[in-house]
JSON list of C-alpha atoms in Angstrom, two decimals:
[
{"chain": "A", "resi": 1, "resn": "UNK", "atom": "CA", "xyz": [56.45, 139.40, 76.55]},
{"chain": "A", "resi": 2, "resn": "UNK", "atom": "CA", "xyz": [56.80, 135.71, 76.64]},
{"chain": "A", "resi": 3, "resn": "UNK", "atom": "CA", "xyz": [54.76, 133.27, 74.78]},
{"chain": "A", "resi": 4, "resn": "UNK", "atom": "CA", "xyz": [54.90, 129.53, 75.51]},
{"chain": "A", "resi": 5, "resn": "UNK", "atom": "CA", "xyz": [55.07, 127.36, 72.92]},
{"chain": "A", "resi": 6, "resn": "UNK", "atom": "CA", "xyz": [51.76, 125.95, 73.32]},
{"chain": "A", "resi": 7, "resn": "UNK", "atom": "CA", "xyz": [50.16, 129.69, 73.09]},
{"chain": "A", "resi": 8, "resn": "UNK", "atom": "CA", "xyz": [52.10, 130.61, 69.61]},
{"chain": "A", "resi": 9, "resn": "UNK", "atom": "CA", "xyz": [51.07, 126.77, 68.28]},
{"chain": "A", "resi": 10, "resn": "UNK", "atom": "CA", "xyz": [47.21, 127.89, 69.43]},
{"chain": "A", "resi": 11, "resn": "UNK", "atom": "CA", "xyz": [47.35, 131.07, 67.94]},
{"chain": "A", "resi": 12, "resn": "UNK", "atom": "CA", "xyz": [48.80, 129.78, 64.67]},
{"chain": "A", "resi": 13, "resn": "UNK", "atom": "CA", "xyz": [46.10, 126.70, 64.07]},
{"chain": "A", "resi": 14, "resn": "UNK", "atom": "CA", "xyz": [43.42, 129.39, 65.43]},
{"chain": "A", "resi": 15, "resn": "UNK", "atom": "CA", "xyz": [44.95, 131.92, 62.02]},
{"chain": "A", "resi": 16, "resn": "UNK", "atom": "CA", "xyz": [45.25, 128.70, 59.92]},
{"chain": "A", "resi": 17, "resn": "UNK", "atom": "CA", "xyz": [41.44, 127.75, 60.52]},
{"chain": "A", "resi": 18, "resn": "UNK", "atom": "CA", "xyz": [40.00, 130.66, 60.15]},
{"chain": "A", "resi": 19, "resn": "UNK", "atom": "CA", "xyz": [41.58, 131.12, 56.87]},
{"chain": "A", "resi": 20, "resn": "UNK", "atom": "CA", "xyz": [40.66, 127.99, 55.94]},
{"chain": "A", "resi": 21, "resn": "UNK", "atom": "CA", "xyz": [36.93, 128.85, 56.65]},
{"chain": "A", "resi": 22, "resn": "UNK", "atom": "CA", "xyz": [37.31, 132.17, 54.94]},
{"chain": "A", "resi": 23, "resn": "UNK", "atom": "CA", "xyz": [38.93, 130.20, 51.56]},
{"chain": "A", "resi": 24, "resn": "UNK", "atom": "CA", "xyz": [35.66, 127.86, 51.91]},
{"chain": "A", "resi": 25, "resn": "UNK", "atom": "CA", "xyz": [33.35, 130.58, 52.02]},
{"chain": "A", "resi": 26, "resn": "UNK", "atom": "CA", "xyz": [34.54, 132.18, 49.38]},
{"chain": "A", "resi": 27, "resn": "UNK", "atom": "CA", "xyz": [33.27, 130.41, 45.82]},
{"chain": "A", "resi": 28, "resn": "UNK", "atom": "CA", "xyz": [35.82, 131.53, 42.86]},
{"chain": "A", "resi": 29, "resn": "UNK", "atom": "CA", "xyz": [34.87, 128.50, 40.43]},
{"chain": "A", "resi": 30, "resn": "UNK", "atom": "CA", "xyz": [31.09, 127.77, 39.16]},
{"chain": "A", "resi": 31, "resn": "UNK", "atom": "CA", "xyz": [32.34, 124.16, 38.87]},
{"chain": "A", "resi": 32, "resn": "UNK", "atom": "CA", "xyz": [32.10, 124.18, 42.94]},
{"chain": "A", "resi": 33, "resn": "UNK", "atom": "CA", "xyz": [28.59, 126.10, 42.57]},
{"chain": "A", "resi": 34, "resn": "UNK", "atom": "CA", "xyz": [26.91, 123.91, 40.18]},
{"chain": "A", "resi": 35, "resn": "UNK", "atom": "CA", "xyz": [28.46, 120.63, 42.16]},
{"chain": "A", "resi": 36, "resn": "UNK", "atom": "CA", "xyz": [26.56, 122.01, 45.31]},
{"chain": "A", "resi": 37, "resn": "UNK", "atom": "CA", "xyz": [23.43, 122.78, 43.07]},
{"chain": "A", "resi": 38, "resn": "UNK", "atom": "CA", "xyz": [23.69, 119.53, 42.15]},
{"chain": "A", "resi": 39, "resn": "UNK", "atom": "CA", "xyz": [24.18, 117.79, 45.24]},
{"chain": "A", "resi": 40, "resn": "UNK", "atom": "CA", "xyz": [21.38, 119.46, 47.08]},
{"chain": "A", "resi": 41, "resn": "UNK", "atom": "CA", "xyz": [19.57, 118.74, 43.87]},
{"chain": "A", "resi": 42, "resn": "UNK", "atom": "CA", "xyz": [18.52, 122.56, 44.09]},
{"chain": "A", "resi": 43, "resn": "UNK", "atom": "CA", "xyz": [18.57, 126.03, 40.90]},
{"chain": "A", "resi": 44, "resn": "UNK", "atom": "CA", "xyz": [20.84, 128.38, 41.24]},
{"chain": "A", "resi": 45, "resn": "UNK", "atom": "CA", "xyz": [20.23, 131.94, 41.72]},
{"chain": "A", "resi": 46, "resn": "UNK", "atom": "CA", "xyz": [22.78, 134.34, 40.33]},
{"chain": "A", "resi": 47, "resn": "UNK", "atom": "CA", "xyz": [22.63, 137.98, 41.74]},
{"chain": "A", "resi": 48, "resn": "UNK", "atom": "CA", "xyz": [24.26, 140.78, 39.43]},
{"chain": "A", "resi": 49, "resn": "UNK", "atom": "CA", "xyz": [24.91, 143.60, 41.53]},
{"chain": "A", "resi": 50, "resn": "UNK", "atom": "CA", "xyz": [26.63, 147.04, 42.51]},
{"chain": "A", "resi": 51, "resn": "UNK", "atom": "CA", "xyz": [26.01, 147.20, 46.02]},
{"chain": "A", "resi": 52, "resn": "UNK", "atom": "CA", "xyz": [27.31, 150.89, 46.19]},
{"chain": "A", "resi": 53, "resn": "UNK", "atom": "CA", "xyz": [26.34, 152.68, 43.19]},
{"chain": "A", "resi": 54, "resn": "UNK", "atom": "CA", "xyz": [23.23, 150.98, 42.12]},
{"chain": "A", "resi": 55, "resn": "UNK", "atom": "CA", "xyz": [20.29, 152.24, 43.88]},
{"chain": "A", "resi": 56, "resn": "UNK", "atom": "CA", "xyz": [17.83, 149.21, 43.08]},
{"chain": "A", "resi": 57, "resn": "UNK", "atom": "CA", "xyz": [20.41, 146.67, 44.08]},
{"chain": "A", "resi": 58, "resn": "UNK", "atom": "CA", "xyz": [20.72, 148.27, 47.00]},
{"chain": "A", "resi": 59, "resn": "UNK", "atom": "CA", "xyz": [16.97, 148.79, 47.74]},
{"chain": "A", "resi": 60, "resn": "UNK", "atom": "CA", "xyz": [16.98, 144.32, 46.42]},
{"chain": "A", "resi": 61, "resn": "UNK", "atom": "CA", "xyz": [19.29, 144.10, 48.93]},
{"chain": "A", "resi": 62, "resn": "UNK", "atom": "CA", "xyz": [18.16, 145.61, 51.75]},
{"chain": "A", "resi": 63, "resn": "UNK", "atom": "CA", "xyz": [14.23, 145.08, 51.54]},
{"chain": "A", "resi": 64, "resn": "UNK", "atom": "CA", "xyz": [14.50, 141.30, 50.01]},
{"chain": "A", "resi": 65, "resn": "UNK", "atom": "CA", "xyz": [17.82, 139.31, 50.01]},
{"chain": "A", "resi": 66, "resn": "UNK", "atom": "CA", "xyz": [18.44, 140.36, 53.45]},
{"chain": "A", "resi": 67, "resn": "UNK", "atom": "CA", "xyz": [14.84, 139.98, 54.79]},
{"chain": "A", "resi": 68, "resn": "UNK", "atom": "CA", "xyz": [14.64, 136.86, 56.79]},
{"chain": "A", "resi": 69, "resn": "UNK", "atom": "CA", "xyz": [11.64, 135.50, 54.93]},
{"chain": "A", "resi": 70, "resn": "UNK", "atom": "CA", "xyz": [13.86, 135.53, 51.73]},
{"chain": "A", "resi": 71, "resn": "UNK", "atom": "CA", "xyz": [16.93, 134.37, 54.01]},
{"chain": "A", "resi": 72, "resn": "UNK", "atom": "CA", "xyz": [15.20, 131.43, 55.35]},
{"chain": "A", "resi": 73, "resn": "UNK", "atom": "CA", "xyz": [13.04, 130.40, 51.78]},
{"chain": "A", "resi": 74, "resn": "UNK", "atom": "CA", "xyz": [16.07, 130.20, 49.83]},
{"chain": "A", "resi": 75, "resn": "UNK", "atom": "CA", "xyz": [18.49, 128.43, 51.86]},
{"chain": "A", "resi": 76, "resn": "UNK", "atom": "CA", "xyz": [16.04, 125.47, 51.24]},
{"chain": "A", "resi": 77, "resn": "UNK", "atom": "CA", "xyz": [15.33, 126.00, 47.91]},
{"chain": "A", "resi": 78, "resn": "UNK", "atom": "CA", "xyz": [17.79, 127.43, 45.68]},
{"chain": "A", "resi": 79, "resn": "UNK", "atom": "CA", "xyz": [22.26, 127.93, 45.98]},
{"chain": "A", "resi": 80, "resn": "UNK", "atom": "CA", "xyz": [22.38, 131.86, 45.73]},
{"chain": "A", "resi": 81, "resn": "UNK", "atom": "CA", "xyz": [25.19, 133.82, 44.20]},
{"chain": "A", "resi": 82, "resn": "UNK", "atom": "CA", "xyz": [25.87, 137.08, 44.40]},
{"chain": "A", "resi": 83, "resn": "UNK", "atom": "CA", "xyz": [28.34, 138.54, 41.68]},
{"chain": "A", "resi": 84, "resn": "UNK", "atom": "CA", "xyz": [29.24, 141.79, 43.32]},
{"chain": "A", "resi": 85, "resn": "UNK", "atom": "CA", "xyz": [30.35, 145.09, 40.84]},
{"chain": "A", "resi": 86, "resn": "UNK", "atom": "CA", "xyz": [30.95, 147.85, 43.53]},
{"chain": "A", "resi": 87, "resn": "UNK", "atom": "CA", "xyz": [32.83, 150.57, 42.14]},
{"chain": "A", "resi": 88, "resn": "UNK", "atom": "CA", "xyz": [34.49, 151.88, 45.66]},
{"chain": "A", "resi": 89, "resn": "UNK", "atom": "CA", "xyz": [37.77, 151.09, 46.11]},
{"chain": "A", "resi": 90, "resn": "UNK", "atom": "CA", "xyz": [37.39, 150.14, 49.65]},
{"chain": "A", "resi": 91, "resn": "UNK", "atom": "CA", "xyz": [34.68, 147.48, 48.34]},
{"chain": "A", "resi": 92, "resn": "UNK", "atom": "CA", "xyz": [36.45, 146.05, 45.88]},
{"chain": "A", "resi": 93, "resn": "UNK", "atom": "CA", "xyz": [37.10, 142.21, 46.40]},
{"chain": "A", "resi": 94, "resn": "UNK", "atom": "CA", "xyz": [39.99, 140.24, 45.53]},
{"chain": "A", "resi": 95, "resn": "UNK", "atom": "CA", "xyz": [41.16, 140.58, 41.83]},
{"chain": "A", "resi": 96, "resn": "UNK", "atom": "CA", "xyz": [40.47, 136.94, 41.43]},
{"chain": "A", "resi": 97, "resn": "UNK", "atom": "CA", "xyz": [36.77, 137.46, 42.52]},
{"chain": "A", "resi": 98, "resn": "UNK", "atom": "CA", "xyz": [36.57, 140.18, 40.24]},
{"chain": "A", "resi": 99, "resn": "UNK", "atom": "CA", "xyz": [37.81, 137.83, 37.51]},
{"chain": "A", "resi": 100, "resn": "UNK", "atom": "CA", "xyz": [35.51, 135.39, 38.07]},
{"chain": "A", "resi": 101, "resn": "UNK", "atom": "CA", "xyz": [32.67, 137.83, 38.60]},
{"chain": "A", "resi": 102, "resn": "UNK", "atom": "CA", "xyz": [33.12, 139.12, 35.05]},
{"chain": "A", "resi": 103, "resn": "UNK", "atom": "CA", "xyz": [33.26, 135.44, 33.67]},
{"chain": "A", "resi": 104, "resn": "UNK", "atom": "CA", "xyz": [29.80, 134.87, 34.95]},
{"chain": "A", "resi": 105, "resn": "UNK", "atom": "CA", "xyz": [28.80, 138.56, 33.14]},
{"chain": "A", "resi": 106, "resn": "UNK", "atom": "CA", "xyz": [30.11, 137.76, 29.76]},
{"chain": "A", "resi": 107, "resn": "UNK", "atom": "CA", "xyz": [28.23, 134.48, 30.25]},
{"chain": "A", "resi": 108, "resn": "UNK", "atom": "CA", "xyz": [24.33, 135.39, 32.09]},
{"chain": "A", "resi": 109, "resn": "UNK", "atom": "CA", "xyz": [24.27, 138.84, 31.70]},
{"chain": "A", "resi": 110, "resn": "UNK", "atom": "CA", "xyz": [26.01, 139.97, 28.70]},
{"chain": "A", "resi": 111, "resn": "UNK", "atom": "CA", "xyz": [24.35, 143.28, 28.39]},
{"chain": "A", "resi": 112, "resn": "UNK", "atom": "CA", "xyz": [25.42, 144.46, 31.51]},
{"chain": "A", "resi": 113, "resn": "UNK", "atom": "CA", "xyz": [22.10, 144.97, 33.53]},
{"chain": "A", "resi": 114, "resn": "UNK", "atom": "CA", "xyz": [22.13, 146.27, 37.09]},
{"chain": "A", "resi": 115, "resn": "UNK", "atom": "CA", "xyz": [20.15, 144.31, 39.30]},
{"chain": "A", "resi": 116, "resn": "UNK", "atom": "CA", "xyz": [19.98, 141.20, 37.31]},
{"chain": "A", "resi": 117, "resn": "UNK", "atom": "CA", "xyz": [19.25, 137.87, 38.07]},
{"chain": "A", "resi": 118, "resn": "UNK", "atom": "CA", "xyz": [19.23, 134.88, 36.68]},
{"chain": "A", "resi": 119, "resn": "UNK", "atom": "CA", "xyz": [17.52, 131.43, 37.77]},
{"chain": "A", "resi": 120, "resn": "UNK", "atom": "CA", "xyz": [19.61, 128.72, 36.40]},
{"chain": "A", "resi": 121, "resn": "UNK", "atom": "CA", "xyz": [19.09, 125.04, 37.06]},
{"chain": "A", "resi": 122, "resn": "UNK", "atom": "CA", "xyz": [21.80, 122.79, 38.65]},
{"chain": "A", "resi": 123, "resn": "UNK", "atom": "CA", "xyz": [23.60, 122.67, 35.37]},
{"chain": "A", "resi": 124, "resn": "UNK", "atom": "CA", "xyz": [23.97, 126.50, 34.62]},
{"chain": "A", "resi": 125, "resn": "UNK", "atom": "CA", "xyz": [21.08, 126.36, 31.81]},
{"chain": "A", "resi": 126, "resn": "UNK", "atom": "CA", "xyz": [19.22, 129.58, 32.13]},
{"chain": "A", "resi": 127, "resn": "UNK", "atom": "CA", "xyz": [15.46, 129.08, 33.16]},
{"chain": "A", "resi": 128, "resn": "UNK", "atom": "CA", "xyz": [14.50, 132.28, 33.15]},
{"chain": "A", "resi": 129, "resn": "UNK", "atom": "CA", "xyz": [16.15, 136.22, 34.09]},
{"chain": "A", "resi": 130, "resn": "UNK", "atom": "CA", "xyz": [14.24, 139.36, 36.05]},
{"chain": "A", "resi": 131, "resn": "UNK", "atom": "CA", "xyz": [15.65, 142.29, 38.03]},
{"chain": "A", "resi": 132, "resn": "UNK", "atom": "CA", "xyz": [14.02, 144.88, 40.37]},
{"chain": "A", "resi": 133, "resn": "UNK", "atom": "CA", "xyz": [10.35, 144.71, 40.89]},
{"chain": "A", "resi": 134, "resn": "UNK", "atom": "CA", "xyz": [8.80, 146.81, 43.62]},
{"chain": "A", "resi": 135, "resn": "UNK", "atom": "CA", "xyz": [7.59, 143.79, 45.69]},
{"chain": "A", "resi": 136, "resn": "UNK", "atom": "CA", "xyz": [7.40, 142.39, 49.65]},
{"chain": "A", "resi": 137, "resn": "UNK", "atom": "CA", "xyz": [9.62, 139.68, 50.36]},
{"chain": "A", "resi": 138, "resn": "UNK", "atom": "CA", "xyz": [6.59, 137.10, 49.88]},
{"chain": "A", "resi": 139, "resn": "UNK", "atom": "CA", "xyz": [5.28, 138.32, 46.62]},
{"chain": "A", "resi": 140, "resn": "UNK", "atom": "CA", "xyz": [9.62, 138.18, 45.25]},
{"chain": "A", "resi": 141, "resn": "UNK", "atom": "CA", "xyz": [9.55, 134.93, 46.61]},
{"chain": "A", "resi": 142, "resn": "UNK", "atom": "CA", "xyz": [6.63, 134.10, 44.44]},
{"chain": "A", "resi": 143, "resn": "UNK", "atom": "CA", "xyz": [7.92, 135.64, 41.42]},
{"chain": "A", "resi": 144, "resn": "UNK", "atom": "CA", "xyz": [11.43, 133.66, 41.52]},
{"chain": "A", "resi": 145, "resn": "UNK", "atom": "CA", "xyz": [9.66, 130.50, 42.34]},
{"chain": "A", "resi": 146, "resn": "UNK", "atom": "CA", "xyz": [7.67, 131.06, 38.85]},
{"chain": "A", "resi": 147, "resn": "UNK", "atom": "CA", "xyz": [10.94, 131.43, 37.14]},
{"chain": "A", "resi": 148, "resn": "UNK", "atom": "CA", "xyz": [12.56, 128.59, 38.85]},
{"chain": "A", "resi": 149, "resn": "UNK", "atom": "CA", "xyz": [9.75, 126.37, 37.80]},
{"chain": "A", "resi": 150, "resn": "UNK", "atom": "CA", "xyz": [9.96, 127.13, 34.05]}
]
């Protein structure tokens, strides 16, 4: 096979920006998360989960987080963060996710609890915590706006 130059320099600056976009996508300092709380003057909503061994996280994640009512309320409302503890190999992000992940345990959810969440304002202050409740979309929408609002 042979490439012109043109087609290798494409192909490069195509790899280079999309791992540029997957670097930006990918949050590994609550400095950056609080800055865009803050500049979208919006709470924070931190998401403690094991998407593969925890049957309630699963059943949050299925039935609310990726409902689009939820989908489409808090992209307006609140920066969401989901601190991921799968136990899979094969599911297992980076080492320096899982570091940071852990950081933001031993900090909002200390005791371990699986689904947790935690409302925080745009400074990381702690307005109020919950976990699974058997609820539609709406009604979990409700509930987290009642937290947020404390």
């Amino acid at each position: 096979m042979h490439f012109k130059k043109n087609e290798v320099l494409i192909a490069f600056l195509f790899v280079l920006f999309t791992l540029t976009l997957s670097a930006q996508e990918k949050t590994s300092d609550f400095d950056k998360i609080k800055a865009k709380a803050a500049a979208e003057n919006k709470n924070i909503l931190l998401i403690f989960q094991g998407s593969d061994w925890c049957a309630p996280c699963m059943k949050l994640e299925k039935e609310i987080w990726n409902s689009d009512e939820f989908k489409l309320y808090a992209a307006d409302h609140w920066v969401v963060y989901k601190a991921d503890f799968p136990r899979k190999k094969q599911n297992q992000p980076d080492s320096e996710q899982i570091t940071f992940n852990k950081h933001l345990a031993e900090k909002y959810n200390p005791k371990g609890f699986f689904p947790f969440v935690a409302m925080l304002d745009k400074n990381g202050k702690v307005l109020g915590e919950t976990g699974y409740k058997k609820l539609s979309p709406g009604e979990y929408l409700e509930h987290l706006e009642s937290i947020s609002k404390k």
